Every structure is written in structure tokens, then in C-alpha cells.
Short mmCIF file of C-alpha atoms in Angstrom, two decimals:
data_model
loop_
_atom_site.label_atom_id
_atom_site.label_comp_id
_atom_site.label_asym_id
_atom_site.label_seq_id
_atom_site.Cartn_x
_atom_site.Cartn_y
_atom_site.Cartn_z
CA TYR A 38 -0.10 0.08 0.31
CA VAL A 39 1.29 3.11 -1.29
CA SER A 40 -0.29 6.69 -0.61
CA MET A 41 1.01 10.27 -0.71
CA GLU A 42 -0.48 13.93 -0.65
CA LEU A 43 0.41 17.10 -1.94
CA MET A 44 -1.41 20.04 -0.71
CA LYS A 45 -1.21 23.96 -1.63
CA THR A 46 -2.83 26.21 0.47
CA ARG A 47 -2.35 30.43 0.31
CA ILE A 48 -4.81 32.65 2.71
CA ASP A 49 -6.09 35.54 0.23
CA SER A 50 -6.56 38.02 2.53
CA ASP A 51 -5.62 39.96 5.72
CA ILE A 52 -7.11 39.21 8.73
CA PRO A 53 -8.32 41.76 10.69
CA VAL A 54 -7.79 41.65 14.73
CA ALA A 55 -7.99 44.02 17.10
CA GLY A 56 -9.51 47.14 14.86
CA ASP A 57 -6.16 46.59 12.15
CA TYR A 58 -5.53 43.64 10.01
CA LEU A 59 -2.82 41.19 10.05
CA PRO A 60 -0.75 41.09 7.04
CA THR A 61 -1.51 37.48 6.43
CA THR A 62 -1.84 37.78 2.25
CA GLY A 63 0.08 34.77 0.78
CA LYS A 64 0.65 32.82 3.97
CA GLU A 65 -0.21 29.05 4.07
CA ALA A 66 -3.39 27.84 6.04
CA VAL A 67 -2.71 26.34 9.45
CA LYS A 68 -2.69 22.58 10.59
CA ALA A 69 -2.11 21.84 6.59
CA PRO A 70 0.77 19.86 5.55
CA LYS A 71 2.36 20.27 2.18
CA MET A 72 2.95 16.53 2.01
CA GLN A 73 1.84 13.44 3.45
CA ALA A 74 3.04 10.15 2.73
CA ALA A 75 2.68 6.55 3.71
CA LEU A 76 3.67 3.09 2.88
CA ALA A 77 2.75 -0.16 4.49
CA VAL A 78 3.58 -4.04 3.51
CA ASP A 79 1.10 -6.78 4.86
CA TYR A 80 1.14 -10.24 4.81
CA ASP A 81 -1.44 -12.60 5.51
CA ASP A 82 -1.75 -16.00 4.80
CA GLY A 83 -5.48 -16.93 6.54
CA THR A 84 -2.86 -18.10 9.83
CA PHE A 85 -0.10 -16.05 10.44
CA PHE A 86 -0.48 -11.98 9.48
CA GLY A 87 1.45 -9.01 9.80
CA ASN A 88 2.15 -5.37 8.55
CA LEU A 89 4.78 -2.87 8.68
CA GLY A 90 3.38 0.88 8.43
CA ILE A 91 5.87 3.95 7.93
CA LYS A 92 4.44 7.46 7.93
CA TYR A 93 5.30 11.04 7.44
CA VAL A 94 3.70 14.39 7.66
CA GLY A 95 5.18 17.15 6.30
CA LYS A 96 5.83 20.76 8.68
CA GLN A 97 2.65 22.23 9.79
CA TYR A 98 2.15 25.92 11.04
CA ALA A 99 0.14 26.90 14.05
CA THR A 100 -0.64 30.84 13.47
CA LEU A 101 -1.96 32.11 10.49
CA MET A 102 0.80 34.92 10.43
CA ASN A 103 3.00 31.52 9.85
CA ASP A 104 5.20 32.25 13.03
CA GLN A 105 5.28 28.85 14.43
CA LYS A 106 4.84 25.66 13.46
CA ILE A 107 5.69 21.99 14.35
CA PRO A 108 8.48 20.03 12.39
CA SER A 109 7.95 16.93 9.78
CA TYR A 110 7.64 13.90 11.46
CA THR A 111 7.90 10.04 10.55
CA THR A 112 6.29 6.98 12.48
CA VAL A 113 6.46 3.49 12.11
CA ASP A 114 4.43 0.48 13.32
CA ALA A 115 3.87 -2.66 13.42
CA ALA A 116 1.03 -5.35 13.98
CA VAL A 117 1.60 -9.14 13.74
CA GLY A 118 -1.22 -11.94 14.80
CA TYR A 119 -2.28 -15.14 14.67
CA ARG A 120 -5.48 -17.01 14.34
CA PHE A 121 -6.63 -20.06 15.59
CA ALA A 122 -8.73 -22.69 13.95
CA SER A 123 -12.51 -22.11 15.14
CA ASN A 124 -13.77 -24.51 17.92
CA PRO A 125 -17.72 -25.29 17.37
CA THR A 126 -17.61 -27.04 20.95
CA TYR A 127 -17.26 -23.87 23.03
CA GLY A 128 -18.82 -21.21 20.51
CA PHE A 129 -15.68 -19.25 19.57
CA LYS A 130 -15.45 -18.81 15.86
CA LYS A 131 -11.91 -17.07 14.45
CA PRO A 132 -10.39 -16.55 17.49
CA GLU A 133 -6.94 -14.14 16.84
CA LEU A 134 -3.97 -12.93 19.12
CA ARG A 135 -2.99 -9.71 17.78
CA LEU A 136 -0.02 -7.52 19.06
CA ASN A 137 0.29 -4.50 18.01
CA LEU A 138 3.35 -1.85 17.96
CA LEU A 139 3.11 1.45 17.85
CA ASN A 140 6.06 4.73 17.51
CA LEU A 141 8.39 1.55 17.33
CA GLY A 142 11.07 4.41 17.35
CA ASN A 143 10.00 5.64 20.56
CA ARG A 144 10.02 9.07 18.68
CA LYS A 145 8.75 12.46 21.02
CA TYR A 146 7.47 14.79 18.14
CA LEU A 147 3.95 16.60 17.85
CA SER A 148 1.48 15.38 16.16
CA GLY A 149 -0.63 18.23 15.01
CA VAL A 150 -1.89 22.05 16.02
CA ASN A 151 -4.46 21.96 18.89
CA SER A 152 -5.54 25.49 18.40
CA SER A 153 -4.23 27.60 16.44
CA THR A 154 -3.82 31.24 16.57
CA THR A 155 -3.46 34.51 14.95
CA ASN A 156 0.22 35.48 15.45
CA ALA A 157 2.50 33.62 17.51
CA VAL A 158 4.83 37.07 17.14
CA ALA A 159 4.33 40.63 18.63
CA THR A 160 3.22 41.75 14.89
CA ARG A 161 2.73 45.71 13.24
CA GLY A 162 -1.11 45.55 11.71
CA VAL A 163 -1.50 46.74 8.22
CA ASN A 164 -2.34 50.12 9.77
CA GLY A 165 0.81 50.09 12.31
CA THR A 166 -0.78 48.80 15.42
CA LEU A 167 1.09 46.42 17.37
CA ILE A 168 -1.37 43.17 17.58
CA ALA A 169 -0.28 40.75 20.65
CA ALA A 170 0.61 37.68 20.62
CA SER A 171 -0.86 34.73 21.81
CA GLN A 172 0.43 30.90 21.48
CA PRO A 173 -0.89 27.89 19.65
CA THR A 174 -1.25 25.03 21.61
CA TYR A 175 -0.41 21.22 20.70
CA VAL A 176 -0.64 17.44 20.30
CA VAL A 177 2.07 15.41 21.73
CA ALA A 178 2.55 12.23 20.16
CA ASN A 179 2.31 8.95 22.17
CA THR A 180 5.62 7.68 22.78
CA PHE A 181 6.32 3.52 22.27
CA ALA A 182 2.84 1.41 23.18
CA ALA A 183 2.52 -2.25 22.94
CA MET A 184 -0.95 -3.79 22.82
CA LEU A 185 -2.02 -7.28 22.88
CA THR A 186 -5.21 -8.60 22.13
CA PHE A 187 -6.91 -11.59 22.11
CA SER A 188 -10.64 -11.47 20.22
CA VAL A 189 -12.96 -14.30 19.47
CA GLY A 190 -16.63 -14.46 17.64
CA PHE A 191 -19.40 -16.37 19.31
#
């Protein structure tokens, strides 16, 4: 499996703030990475199964003035599992044991913009007013996690 997304964004006007306008014309939109890509390889023979996935997300601006952003990041996740034979005596259908491994590299990164703001640095508006800064908030990604699950149908 391979996927890729390319996105081009552009703010077409200045944004009104505090009786003035922030010079945002031509800036990029917030929460909009220019590129995202994923590559995954799956294996399944009906009994054993597994997959390995790699995902890349480009940098994302957190402010309309593009004065604060989160850097790009790449993650690697994997899963392996085993499907047991159904057991009609106990009413079990398709029992399955699965191990999911998330963030294999245990990378510390920001995975998204939680709430964006207009500007993270005090900025002169189009009419000369000093527009105060406000800070965006971010989503901190999970560290390495392993989950073992067992499922069965009845």
C-alpha cells in the first residue's frame, strides 16, 4: 500500500484583528501539511498475519502569520498476529491473537496543532497597530506502545 497527498494552501486576504489587519495575504493555512505519505506492507496467509507501516507528515503552521510551526515527522508502526482454528464445541469463531507496536522508534514529537492562533510573535498590523502575540497549543504524540489483544467471535 502506498499513498501520498500534496496540498497547496494560500490565505487570500489580511485578517482583521484588534481594529487593524494582520498581513496574512499569501501565507499558508494552519494545520495543513504540504505533504503526507504512507507506505505499508501486509502479509496474511489466513493463519499468520502482519504489517509494517511508515507514515510521513510534513511541517504544519500553527498560526495564520506562519510564525510558529511543528516540524515534519515520520512514524513506524507494526502488527503481528495468529488466527486459531474455530472451535464449535465452545462456540468460538475465528479466535485471534494480535500484537500491535506503535511508534517503534519511540520518537518524541508533536503530532498536530490542537488550537491555532493568529500570531505567536507581536506583529505590526497593516495600519501600524502592534497586535499582541498569543500562543497555539499542540498535540503531543504517544511514545512507544505495545498492545496485546485476543478476540473471538461467538
